[in-house]
Short mmCIF file of N, CA and C in Angstrom, two decimals:
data_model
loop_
_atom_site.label_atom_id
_atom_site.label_comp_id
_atom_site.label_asym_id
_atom_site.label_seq_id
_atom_site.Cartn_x
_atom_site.Cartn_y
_atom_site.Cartn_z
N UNK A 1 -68.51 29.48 17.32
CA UNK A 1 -69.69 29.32 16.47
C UNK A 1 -69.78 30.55 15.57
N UNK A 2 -70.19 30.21 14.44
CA UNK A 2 -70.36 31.29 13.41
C UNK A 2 -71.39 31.41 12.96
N UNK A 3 -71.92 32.78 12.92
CA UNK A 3 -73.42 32.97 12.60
C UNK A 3 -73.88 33.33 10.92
N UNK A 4 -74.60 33.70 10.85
CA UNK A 4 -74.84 34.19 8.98
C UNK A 4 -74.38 35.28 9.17
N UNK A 5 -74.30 36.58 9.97
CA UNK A 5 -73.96 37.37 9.40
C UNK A 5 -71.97 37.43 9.69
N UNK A 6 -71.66 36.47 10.44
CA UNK A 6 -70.13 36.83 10.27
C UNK A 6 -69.60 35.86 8.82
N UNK A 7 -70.53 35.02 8.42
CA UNK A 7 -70.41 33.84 7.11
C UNK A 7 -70.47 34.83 5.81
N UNK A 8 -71.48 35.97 6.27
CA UNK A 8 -71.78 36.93 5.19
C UNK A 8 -70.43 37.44 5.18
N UNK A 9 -70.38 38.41 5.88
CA UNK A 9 -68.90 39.16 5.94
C UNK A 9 -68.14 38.85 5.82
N UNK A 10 -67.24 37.06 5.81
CA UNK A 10 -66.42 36.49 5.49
C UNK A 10 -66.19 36.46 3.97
N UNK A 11 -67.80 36.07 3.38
CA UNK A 11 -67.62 35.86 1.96
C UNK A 11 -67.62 37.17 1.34
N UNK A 12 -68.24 37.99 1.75
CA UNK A 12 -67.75 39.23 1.00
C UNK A 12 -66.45 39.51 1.13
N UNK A 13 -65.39 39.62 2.37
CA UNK A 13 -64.39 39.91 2.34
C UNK A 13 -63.72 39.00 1.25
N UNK A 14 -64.28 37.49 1.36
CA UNK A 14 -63.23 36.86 0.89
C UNK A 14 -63.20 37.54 -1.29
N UNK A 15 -64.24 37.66 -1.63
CA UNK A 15 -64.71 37.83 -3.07
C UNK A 15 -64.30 39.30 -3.84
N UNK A 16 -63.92 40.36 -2.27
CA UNK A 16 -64.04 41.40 -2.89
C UNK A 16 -62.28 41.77 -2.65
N UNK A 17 -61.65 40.69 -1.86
CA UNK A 17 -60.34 40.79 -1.95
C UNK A 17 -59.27 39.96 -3.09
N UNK A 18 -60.43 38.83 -3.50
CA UNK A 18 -59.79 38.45 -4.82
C UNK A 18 -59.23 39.11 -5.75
N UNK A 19 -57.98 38.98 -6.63
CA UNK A 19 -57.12 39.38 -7.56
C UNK A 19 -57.60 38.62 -8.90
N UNK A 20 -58.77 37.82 -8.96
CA UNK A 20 -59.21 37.09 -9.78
C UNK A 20 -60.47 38.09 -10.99
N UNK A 21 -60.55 37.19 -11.95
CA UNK A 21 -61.66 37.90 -12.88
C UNK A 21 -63.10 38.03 -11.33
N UNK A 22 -63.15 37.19 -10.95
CA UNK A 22 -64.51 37.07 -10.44
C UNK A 22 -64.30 38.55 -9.21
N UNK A 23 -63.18 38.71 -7.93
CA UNK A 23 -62.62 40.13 -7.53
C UNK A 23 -62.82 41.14 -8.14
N UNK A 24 -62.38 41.20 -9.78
CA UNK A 24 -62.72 42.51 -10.34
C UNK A 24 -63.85 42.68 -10.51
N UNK A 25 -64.85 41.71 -11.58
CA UNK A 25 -66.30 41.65 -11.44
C UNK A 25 -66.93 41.99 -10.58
N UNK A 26 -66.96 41.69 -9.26
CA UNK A 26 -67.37 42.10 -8.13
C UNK A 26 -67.26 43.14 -7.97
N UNK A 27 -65.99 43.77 -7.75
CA UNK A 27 -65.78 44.85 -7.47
C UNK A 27 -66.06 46.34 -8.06
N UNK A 28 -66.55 46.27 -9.56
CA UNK A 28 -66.91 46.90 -10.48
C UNK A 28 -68.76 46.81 -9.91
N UNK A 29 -69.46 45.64 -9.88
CA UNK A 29 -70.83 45.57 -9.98
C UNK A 29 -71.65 46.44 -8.61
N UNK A 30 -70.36 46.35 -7.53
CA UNK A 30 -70.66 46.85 -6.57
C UNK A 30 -70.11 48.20 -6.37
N UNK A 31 -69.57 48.47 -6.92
CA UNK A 31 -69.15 50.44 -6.91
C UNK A 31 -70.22 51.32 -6.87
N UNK A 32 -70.33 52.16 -6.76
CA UNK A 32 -71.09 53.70 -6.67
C UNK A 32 -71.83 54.27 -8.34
N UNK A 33 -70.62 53.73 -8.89
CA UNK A 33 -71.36 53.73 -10.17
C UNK A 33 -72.05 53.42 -11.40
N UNK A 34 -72.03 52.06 -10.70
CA UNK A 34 -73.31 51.08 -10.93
C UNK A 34 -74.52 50.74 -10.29
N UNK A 35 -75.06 51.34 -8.95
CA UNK A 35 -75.72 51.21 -8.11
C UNK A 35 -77.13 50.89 -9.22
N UNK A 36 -77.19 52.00 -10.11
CA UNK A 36 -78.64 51.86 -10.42
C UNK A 36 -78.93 50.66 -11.14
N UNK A 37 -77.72 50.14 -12.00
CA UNK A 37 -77.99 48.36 -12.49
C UNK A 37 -78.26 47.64 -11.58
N UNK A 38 -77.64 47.27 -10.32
CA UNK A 38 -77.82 46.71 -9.23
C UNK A 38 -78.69 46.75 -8.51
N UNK A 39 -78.93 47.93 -8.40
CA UNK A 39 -80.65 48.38 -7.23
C UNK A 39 -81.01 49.28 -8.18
N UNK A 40 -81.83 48.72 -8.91
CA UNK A 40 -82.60 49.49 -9.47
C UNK A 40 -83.53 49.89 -8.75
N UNK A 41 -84.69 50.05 -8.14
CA UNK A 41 -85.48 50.37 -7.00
C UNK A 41 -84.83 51.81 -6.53
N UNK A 42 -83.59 51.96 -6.40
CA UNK A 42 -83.13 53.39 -5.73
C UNK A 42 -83.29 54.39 -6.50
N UNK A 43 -83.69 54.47 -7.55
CA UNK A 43 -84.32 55.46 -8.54
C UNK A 43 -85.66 55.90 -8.36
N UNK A 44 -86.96 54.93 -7.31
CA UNK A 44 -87.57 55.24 -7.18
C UNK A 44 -87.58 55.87 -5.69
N UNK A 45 -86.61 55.91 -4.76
CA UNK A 45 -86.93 56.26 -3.62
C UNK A 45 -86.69 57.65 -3.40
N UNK A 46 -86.62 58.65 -4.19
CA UNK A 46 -86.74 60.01 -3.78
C UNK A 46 -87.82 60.66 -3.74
N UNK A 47 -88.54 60.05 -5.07
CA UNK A 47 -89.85 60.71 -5.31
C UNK A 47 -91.19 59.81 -4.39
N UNK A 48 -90.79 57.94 -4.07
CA UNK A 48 -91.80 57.21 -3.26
C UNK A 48 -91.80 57.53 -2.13
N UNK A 49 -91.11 58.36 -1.43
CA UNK A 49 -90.58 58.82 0.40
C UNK A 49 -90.74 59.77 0.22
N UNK A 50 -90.81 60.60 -0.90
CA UNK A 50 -90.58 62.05 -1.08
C UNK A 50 -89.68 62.62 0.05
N UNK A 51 -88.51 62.06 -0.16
CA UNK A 51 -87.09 62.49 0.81
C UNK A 51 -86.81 64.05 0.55
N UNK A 52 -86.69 64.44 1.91
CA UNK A 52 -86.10 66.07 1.75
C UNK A 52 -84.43 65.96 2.23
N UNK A 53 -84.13 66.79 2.48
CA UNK A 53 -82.54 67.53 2.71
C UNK A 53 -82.53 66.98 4.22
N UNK A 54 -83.43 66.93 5.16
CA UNK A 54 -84.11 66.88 6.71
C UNK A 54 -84.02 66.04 6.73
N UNK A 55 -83.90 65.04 5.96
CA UNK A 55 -84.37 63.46 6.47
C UNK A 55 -82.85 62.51 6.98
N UNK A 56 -83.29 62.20 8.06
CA UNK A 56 -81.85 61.35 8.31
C UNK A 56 -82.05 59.74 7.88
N UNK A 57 -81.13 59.05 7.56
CA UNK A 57 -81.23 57.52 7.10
C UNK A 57 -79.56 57.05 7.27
N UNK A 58 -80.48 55.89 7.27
CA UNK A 58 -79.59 54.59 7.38
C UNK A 58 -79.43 53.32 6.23
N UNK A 59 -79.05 53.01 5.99
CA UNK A 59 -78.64 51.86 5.27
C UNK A 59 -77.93 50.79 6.34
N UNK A 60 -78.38 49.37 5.96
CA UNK A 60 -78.05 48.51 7.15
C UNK A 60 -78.10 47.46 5.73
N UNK A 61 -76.14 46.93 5.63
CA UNK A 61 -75.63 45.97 4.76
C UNK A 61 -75.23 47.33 3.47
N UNK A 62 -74.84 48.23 3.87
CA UNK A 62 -74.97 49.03 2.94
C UNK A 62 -73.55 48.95 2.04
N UNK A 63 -73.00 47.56 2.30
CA UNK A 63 -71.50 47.75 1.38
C UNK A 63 -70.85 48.68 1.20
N UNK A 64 -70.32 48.95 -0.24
CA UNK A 64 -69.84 50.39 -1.15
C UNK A 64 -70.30 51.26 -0.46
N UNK A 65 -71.21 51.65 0.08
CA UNK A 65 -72.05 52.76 0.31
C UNK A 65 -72.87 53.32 -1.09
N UNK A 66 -73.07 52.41 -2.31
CA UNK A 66 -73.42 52.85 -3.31
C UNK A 66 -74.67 53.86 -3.21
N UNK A 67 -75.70 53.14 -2.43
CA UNK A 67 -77.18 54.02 -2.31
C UNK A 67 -76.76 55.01 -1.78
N UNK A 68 -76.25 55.30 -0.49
CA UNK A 68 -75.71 56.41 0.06
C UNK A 68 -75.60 57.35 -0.85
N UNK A 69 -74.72 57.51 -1.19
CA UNK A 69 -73.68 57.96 -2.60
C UNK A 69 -74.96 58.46 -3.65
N UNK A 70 -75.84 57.99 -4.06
CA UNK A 70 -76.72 57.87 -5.20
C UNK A 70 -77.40 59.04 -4.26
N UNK A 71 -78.56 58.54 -2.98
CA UNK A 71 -79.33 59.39 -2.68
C UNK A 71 -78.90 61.03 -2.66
N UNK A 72 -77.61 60.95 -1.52
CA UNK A 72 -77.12 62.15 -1.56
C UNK A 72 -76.84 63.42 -2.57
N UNK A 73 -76.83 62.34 -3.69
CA UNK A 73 -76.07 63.24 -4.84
C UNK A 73 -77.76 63.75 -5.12
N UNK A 74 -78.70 62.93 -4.99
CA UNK A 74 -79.86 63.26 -5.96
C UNK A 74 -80.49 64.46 -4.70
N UNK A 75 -80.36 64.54 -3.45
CA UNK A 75 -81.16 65.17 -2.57
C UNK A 75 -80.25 66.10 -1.69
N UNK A 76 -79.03 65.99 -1.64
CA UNK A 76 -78.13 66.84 -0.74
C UNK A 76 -78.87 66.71 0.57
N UNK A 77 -78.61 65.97 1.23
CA UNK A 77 -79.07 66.07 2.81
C UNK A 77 -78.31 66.91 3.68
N UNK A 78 -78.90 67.63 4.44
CA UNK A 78 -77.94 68.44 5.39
C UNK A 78 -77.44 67.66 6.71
N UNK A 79 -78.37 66.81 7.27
CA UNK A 79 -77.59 65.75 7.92
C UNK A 79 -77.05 64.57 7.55
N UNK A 80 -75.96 64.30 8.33
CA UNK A 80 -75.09 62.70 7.99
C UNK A 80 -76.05 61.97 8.00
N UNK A 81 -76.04 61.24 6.67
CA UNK A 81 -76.64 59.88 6.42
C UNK A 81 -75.82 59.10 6.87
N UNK A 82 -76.28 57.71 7.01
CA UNK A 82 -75.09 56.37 7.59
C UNK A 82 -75.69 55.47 7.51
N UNK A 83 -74.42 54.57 7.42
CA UNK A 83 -74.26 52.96 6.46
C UNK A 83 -73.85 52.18 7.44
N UNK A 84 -74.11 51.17 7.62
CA UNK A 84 -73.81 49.79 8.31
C UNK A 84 -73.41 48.84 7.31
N UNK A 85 -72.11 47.84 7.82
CA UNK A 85 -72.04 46.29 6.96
C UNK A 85 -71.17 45.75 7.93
N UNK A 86 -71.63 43.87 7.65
CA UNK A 86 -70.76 43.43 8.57
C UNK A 86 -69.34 43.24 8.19
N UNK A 87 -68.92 43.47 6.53
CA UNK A 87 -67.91 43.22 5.66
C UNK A 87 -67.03 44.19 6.25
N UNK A 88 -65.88 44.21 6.87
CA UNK A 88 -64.84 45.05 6.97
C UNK A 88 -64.33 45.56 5.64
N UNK A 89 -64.11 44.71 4.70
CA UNK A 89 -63.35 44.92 3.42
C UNK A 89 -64.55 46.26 2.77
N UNK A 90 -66.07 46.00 2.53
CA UNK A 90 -66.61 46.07 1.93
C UNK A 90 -66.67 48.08 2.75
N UNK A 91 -66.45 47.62 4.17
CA UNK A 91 -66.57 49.35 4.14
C UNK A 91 -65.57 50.17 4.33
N UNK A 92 -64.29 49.15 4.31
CA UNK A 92 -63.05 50.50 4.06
C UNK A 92 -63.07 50.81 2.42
N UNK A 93 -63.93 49.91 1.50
CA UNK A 93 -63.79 50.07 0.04
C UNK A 93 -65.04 51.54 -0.31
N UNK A 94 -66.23 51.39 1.07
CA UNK A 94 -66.63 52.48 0.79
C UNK A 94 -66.09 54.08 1.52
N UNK A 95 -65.32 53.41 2.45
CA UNK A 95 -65.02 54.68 2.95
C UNK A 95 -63.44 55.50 1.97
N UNK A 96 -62.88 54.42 1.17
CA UNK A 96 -61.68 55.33 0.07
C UNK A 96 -62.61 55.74 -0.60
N UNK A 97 -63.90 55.67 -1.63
CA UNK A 97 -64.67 55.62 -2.09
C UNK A 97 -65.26 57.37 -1.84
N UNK A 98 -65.87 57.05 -0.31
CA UNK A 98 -65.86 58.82 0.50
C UNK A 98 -65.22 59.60 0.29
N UNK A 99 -63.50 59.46 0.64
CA UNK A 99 -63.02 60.32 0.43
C UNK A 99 -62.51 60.74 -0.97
N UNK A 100 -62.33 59.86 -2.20
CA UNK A 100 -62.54 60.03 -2.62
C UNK A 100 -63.53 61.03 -3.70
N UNK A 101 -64.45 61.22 -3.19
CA UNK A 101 -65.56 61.88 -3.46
C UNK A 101 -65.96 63.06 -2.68
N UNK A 102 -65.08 62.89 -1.66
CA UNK A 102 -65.03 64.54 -0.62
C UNK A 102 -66.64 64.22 0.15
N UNK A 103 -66.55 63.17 0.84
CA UNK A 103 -67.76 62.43 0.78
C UNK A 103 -68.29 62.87 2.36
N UNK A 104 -66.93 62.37 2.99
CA UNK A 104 -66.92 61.91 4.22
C UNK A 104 -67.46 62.46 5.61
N UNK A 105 -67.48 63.61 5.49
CA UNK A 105 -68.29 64.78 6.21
C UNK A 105 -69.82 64.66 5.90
N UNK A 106 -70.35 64.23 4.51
CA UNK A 106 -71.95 64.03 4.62
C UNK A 106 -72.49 62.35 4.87
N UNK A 107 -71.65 61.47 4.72
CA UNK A 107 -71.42 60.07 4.84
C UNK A 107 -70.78 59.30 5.57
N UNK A 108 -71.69 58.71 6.76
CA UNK A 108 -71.02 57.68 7.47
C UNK A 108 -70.81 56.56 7.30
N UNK A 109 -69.52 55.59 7.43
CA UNK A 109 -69.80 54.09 7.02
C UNK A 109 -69.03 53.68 7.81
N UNK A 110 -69.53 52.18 8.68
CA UNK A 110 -68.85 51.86 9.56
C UNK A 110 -69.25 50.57 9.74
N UNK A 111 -68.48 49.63 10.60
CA UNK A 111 -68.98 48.26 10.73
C UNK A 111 -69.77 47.76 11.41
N UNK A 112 -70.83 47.11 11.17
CA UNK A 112 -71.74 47.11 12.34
C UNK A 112 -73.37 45.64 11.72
N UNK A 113 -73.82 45.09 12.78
CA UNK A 113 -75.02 44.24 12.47
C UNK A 113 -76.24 45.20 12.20
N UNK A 114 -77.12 44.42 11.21
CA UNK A 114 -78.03 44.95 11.27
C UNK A 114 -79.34 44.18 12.79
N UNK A 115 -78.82 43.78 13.67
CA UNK A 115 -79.07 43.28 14.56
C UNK A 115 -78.77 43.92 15.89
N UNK A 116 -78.17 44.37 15.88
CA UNK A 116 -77.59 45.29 17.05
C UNK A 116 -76.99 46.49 16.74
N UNK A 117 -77.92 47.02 15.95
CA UNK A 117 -77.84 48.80 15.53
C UNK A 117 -76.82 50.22 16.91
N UNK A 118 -75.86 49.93 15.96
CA UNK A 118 -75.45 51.19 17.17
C UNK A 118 -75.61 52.63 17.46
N UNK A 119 -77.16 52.44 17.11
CA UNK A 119 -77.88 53.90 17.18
C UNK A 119 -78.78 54.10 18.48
N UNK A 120 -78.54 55.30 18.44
CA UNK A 120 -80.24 55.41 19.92
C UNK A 120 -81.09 55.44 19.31
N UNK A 121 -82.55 55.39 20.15
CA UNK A 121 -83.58 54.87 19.79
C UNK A 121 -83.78 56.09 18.75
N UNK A 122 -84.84 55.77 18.11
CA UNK A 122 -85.77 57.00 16.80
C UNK A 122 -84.52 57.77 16.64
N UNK A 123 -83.87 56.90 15.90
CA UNK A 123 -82.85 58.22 14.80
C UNK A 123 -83.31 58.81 13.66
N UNK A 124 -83.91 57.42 12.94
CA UNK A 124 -83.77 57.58 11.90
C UNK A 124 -85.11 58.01 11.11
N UNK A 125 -85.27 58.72 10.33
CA UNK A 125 -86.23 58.40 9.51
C UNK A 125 -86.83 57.39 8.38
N UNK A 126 -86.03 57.43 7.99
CA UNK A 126 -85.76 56.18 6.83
C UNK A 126 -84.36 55.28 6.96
N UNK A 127 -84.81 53.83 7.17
CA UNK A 127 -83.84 53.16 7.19
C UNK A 127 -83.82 52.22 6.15
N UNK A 128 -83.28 51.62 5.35
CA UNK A 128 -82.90 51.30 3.86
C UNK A 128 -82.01 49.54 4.80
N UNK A 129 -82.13 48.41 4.24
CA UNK A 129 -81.71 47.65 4.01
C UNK A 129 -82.12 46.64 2.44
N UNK A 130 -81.13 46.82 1.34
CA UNK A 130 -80.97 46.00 0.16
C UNK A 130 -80.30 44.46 -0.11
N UNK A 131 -80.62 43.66 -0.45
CA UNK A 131 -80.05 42.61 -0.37
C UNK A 131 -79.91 42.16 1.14
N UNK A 132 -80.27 41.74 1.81
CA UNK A 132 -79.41 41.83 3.02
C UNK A 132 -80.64 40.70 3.71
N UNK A 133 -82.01 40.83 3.58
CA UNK A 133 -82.54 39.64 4.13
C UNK A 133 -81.84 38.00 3.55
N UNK A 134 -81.77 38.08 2.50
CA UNK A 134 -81.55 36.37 2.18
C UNK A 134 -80.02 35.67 2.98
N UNK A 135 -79.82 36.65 3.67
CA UNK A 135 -78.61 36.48 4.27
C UNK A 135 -78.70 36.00 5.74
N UNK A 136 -79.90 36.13 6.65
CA UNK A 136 -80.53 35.98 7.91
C UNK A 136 -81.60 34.89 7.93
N UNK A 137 -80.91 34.39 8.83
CA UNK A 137 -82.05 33.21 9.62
C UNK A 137 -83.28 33.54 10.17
N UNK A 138 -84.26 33.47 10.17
CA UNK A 138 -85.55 34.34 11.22
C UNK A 138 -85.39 34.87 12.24
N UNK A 139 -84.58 33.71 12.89
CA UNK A 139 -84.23 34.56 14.49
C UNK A 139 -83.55 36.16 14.06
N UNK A 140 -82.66 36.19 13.00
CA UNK A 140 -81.68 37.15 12.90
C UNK A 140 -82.58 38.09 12.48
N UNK A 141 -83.47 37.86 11.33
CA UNK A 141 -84.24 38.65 10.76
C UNK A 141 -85.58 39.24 11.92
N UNK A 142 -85.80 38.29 12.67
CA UNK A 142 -86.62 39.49 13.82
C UNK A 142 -85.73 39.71 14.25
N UNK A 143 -85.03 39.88 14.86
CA UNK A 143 -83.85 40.82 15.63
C UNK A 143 -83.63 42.27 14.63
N UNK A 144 -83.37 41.72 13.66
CA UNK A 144 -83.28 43.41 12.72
C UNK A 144 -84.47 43.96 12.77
N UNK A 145 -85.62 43.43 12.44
CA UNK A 145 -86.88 44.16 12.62
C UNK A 145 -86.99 44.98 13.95
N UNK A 146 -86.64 44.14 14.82
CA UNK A 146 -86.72 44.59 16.30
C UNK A 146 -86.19 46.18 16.27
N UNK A 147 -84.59 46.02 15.94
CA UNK A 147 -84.04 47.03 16.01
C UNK A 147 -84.22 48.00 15.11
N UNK A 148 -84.73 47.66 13.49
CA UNK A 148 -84.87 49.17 12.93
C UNK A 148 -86.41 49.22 13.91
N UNK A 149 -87.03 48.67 14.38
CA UNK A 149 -88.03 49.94 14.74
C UNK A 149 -87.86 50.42 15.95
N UNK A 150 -86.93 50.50 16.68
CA UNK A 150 -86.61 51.06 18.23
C UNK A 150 -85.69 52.24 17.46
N UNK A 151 -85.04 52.19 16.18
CA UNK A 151 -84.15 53.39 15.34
C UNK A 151 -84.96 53.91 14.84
N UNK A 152 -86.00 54.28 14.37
CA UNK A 152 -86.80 54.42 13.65
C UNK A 152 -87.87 55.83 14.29
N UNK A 153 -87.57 56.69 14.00
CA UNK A 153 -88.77 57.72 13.99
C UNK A 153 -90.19 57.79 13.88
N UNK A 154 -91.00 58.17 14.50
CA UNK A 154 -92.46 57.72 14.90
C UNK A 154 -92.69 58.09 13.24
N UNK A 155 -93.59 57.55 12.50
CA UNK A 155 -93.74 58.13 11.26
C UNK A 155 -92.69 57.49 10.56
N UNK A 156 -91.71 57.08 10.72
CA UNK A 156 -90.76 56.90 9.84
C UNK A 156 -90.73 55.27 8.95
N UNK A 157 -90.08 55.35 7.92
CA UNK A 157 -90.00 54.47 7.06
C UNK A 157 -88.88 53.24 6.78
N UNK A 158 -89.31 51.59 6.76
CA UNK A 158 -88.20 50.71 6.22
C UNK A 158 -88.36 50.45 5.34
N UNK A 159 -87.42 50.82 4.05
CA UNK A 159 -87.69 49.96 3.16
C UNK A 159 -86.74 48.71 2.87
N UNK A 160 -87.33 47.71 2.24
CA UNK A 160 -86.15 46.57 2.09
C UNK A 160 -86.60 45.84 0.77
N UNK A 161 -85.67 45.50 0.09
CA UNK A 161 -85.99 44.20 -1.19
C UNK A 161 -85.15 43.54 -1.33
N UNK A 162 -84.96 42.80 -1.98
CA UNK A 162 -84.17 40.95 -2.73
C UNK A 162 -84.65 40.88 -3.65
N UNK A 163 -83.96 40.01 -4.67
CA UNK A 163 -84.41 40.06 -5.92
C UNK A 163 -83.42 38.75 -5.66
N UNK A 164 -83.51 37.43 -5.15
CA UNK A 164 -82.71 36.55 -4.68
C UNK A 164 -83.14 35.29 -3.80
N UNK A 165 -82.69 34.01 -3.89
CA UNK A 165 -83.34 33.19 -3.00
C UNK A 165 -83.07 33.89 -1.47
N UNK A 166 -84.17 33.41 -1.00
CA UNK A 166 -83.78 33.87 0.62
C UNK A 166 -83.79 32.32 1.44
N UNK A 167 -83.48 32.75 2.46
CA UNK A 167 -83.58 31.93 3.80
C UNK A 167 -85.21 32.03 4.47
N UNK A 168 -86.07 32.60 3.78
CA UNK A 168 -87.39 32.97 4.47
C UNK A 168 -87.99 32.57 3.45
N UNK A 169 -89.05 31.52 3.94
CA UNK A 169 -89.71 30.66 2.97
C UNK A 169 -91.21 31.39 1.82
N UNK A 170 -91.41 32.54 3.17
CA UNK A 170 -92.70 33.65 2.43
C UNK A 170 -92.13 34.18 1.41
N UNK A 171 -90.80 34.82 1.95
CA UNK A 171 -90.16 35.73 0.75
C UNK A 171 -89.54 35.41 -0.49
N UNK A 172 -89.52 33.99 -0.43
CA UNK A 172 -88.92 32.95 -1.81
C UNK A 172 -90.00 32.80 -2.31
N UNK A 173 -91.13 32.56 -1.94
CA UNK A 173 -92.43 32.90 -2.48
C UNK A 173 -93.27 33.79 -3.39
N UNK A 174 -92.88 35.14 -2.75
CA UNK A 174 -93.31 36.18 -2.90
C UNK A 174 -91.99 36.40 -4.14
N UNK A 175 -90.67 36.48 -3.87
CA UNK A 175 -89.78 36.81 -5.06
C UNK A 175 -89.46 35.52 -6.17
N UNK A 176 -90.08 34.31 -6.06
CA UNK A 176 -90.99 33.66 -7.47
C UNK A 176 -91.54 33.89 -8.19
N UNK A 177 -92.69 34.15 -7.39
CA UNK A 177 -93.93 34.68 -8.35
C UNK A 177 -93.62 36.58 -8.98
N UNK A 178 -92.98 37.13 -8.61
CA UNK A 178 -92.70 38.28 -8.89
C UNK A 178 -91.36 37.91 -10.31
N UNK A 179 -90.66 36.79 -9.92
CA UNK A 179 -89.69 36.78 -11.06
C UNK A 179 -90.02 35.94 -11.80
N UNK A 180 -91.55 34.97 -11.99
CA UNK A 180 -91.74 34.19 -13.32
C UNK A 180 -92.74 35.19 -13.72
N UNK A 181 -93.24 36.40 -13.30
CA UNK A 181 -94.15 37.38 -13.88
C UNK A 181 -93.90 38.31 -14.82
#
């Protein structure tokens, strides 16, 4: 049996290993250095969290590691930030990406659900998932809830958005009326 998030990770692998126009496309929209066309929103999260150097985070579906990549550069964290995706393809593309960028020592990326977080409890301060609900069934989607808040630092922060149909009938709702506005 196959669930949404191994259906997810399939289709990303399958799109971002294409040799096709639509492979390169992809592969360009999702790089490090397009993040801010793509998530735009991550332009506002240094100054809306008022993130310091101290703050540890997570990203959960974090692909490329693009946000990663973005925050770091804008805040220099002194601890490892880290990335979750269920895409194998999508995080050895961010981890050449790391080294690339002499990255890899401030940036973790590795494979993993946002359902079964392989963190101990209150790691994190801020945990970041983008795109990544319209991809989960409810059951799946409380299960992630579950788990960023057992990761999650007393005080600490989730943020999440879509800009996309979802699988959650509130949030197709809510991102309607926000996109005929």
């Amino acid at each position: 049996v196959i669930d949404e998030q191994d259906k997810t990770a399939w289709d990303y692998d399958r799109w971002m290993n294409k040799k096709s126009f639509i492979g390169r496309w992809m592969r360009y929209w999702f790089s490090p250095g397009r993040v801010i066309f793509v998530n735009t929103p991550a332009r506002k999260l240094p100054s809306k969290l008022s993130l310091s150097c101290s703050d540890k985070i997570l990203d959960i579906g974090c692909g490329y590691g693009s946000l990663l990549i973005y925050l770091h550069e804008k805040i220099g964290f002194r601890n490892k930030i880290e990335g979750i995706d269920v895409s194998p393809v999508m995080v050895g593309l961010a981890k050449k990406e790391l080294q690339k960028k002499g990255l890899e020592k401030k940036i973790a990326i590795k494979i993993g659900r946002g359902t079964d977080l392989p963190y101990p409890d209150k790691t994190f301060n801020i945990v970041l998932s983008t795109y990544v609900v319209k991809h989960l069934c409810d059951d799946s989607l409380l299960l992630m809830l579950k788990e960023v808040l057992r990761v999650l630092k007393k005080g600490g922060y989730f943020c999440f958005w879509e800009a996309a149909p979802s699988r959650i009938n509130a949030l197709d709702k809510i991102n309607r009326k926000l996109l005929s506005s």
